[in-house]
mmCIF file of C-alpha atoms in Angstrom:
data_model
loop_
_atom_site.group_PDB
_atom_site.id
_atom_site.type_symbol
_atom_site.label_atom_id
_atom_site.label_comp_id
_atom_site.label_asym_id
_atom_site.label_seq_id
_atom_site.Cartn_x
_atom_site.Cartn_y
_atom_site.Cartn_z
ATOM 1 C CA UNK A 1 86.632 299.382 168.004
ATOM 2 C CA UNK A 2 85.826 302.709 167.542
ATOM 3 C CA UNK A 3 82.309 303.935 168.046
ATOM 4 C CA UNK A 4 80.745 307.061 166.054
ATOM 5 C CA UNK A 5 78.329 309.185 166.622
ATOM 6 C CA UNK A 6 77.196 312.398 164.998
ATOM 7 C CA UNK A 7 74.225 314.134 165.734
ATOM 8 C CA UNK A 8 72.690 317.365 165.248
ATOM 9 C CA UNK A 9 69.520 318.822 167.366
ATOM 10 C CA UNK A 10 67.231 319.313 164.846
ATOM 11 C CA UNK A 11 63.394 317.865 164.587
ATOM 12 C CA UNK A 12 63.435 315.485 161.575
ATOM 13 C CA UNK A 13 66.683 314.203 162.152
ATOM 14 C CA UNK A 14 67.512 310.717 163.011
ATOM 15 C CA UNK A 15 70.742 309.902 165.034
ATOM 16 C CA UNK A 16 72.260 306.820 164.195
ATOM 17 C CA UNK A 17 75.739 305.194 165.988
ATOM 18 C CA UNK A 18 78.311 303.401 163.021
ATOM 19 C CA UNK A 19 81.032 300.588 165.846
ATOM 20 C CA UNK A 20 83.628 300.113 162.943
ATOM 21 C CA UNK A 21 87.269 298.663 163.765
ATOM 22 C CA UNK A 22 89.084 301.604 164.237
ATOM 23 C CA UNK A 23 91.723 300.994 161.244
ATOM 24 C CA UNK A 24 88.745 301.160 158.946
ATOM 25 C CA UNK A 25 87.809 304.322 160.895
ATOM 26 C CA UNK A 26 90.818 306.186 160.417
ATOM 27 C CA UNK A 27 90.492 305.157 156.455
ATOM 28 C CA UNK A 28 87.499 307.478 156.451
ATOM 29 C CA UNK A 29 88.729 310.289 158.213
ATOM 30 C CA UNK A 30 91.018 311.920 161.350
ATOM 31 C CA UNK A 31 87.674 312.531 163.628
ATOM 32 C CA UNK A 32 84.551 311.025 163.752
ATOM 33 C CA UNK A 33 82.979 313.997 162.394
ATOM 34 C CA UNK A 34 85.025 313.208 159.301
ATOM 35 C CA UNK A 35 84.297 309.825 159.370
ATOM 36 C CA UNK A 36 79.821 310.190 159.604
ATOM 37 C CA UNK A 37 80.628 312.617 156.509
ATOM 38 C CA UNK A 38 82.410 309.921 154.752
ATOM 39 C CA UNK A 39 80.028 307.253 155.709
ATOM 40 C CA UNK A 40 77.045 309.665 154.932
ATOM 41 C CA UNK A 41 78.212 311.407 151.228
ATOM 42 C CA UNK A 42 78.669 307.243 150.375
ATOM 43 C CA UNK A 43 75.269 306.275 151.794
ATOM 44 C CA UNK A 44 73.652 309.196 149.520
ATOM 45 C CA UNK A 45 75.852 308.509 146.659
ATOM 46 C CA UNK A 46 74.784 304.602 146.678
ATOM 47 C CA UNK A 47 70.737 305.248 147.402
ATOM 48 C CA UNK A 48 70.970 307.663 144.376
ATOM 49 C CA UNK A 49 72.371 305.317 142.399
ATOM 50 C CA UNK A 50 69.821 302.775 143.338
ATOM 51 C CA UNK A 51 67.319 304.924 142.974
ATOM 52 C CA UNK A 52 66.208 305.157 146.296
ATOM 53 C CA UNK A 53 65.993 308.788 146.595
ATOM 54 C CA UNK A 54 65.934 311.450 144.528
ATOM 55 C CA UNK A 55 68.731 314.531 143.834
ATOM 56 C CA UNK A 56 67.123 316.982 146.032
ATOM 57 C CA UNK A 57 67.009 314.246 148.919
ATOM 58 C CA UNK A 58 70.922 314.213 148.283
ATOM 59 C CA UNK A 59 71.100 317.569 148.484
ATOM 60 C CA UNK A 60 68.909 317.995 152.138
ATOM 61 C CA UNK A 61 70.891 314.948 153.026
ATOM 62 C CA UNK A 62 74.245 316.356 152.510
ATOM 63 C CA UNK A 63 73.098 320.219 153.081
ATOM 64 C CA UNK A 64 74.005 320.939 149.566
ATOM 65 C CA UNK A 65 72.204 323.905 147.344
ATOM 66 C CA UNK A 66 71.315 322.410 143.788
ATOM 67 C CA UNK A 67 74.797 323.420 142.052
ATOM 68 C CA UNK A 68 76.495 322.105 144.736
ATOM 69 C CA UNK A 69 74.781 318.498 144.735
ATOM 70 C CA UNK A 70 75.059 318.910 140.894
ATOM 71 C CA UNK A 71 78.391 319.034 141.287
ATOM 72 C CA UNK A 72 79.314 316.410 143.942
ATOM 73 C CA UNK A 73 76.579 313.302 141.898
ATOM 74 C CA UNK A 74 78.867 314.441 138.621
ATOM 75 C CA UNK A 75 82.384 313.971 140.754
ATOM 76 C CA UNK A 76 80.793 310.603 142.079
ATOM 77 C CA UNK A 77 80.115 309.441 138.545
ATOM 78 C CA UNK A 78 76.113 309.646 139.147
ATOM 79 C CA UNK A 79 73.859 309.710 135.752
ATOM 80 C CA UNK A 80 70.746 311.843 135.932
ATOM 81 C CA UNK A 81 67.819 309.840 136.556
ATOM 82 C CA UNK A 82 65.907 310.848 133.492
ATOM 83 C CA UNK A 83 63.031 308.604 131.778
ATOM 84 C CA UNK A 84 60.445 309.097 128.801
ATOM 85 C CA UNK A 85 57.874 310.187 131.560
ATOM 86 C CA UNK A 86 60.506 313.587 132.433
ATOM 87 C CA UNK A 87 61.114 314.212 128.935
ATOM 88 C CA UNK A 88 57.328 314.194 127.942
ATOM 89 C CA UNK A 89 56.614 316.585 130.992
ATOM 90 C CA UNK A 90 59.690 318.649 129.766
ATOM 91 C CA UNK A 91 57.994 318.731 126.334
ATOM 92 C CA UNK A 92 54.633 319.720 127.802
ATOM 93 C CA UNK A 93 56.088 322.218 129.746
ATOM 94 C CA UNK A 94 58.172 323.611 126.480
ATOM 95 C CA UNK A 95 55.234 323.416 124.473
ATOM 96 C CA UNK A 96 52.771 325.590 127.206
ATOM 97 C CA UNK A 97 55.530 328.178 127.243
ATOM 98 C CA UNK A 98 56.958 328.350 123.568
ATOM 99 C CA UNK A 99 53.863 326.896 121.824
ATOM 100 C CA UNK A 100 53.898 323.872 119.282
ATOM 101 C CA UNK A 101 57.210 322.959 117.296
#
């Protein structure tokens, strides 16, 4: 087995150790840097899609700026989480800036 770890030393960040055979490992990537990307762009890809967290907690996940998270959810195949509740505070914000329709 191969064990991975990938850390960085900032506050706010938790540190978490993946033991995966290491033929799976080397499916993922050539280092284990590779691999915790891997492992992390699919843990953010699947908690979007369950709608576990939101885009921008993608993006600080990943260390992505918004056209750049954008970008990788529409490569992934992720639809915008968008419900009456966003479109009526779209329209209220429309309507405050352009008036009535």
């Amino acid at each position: 087995m191969m064990q991975i770890t990938h850390a960085e030393q900032d506050e706010g960040i938790v540190v978490v150790t993946v033991n995966l055979p290491t033929e799976i490992a080397r499916q993922y990537g050539a280092d284990a840097a590779q691999i915790a990307r891997h492992l992390l762009e699919q843990a953010a890809i699947e908690s979007y899609r369950a709608r576990e967290i939101s885009r921008g907690q993608v993006a600080q996940m990943l260390h992505l700026d918004w056209a750049e998270t954008e970008e990788f959810l529409a490569q992934h195949h992720c639809d915008r989480h968008y419900d009456l509740e966003d479109l009526e505070t779209d329209r209220q914000n429309l309507e405050k800036l352009f008036g009535p329709a």
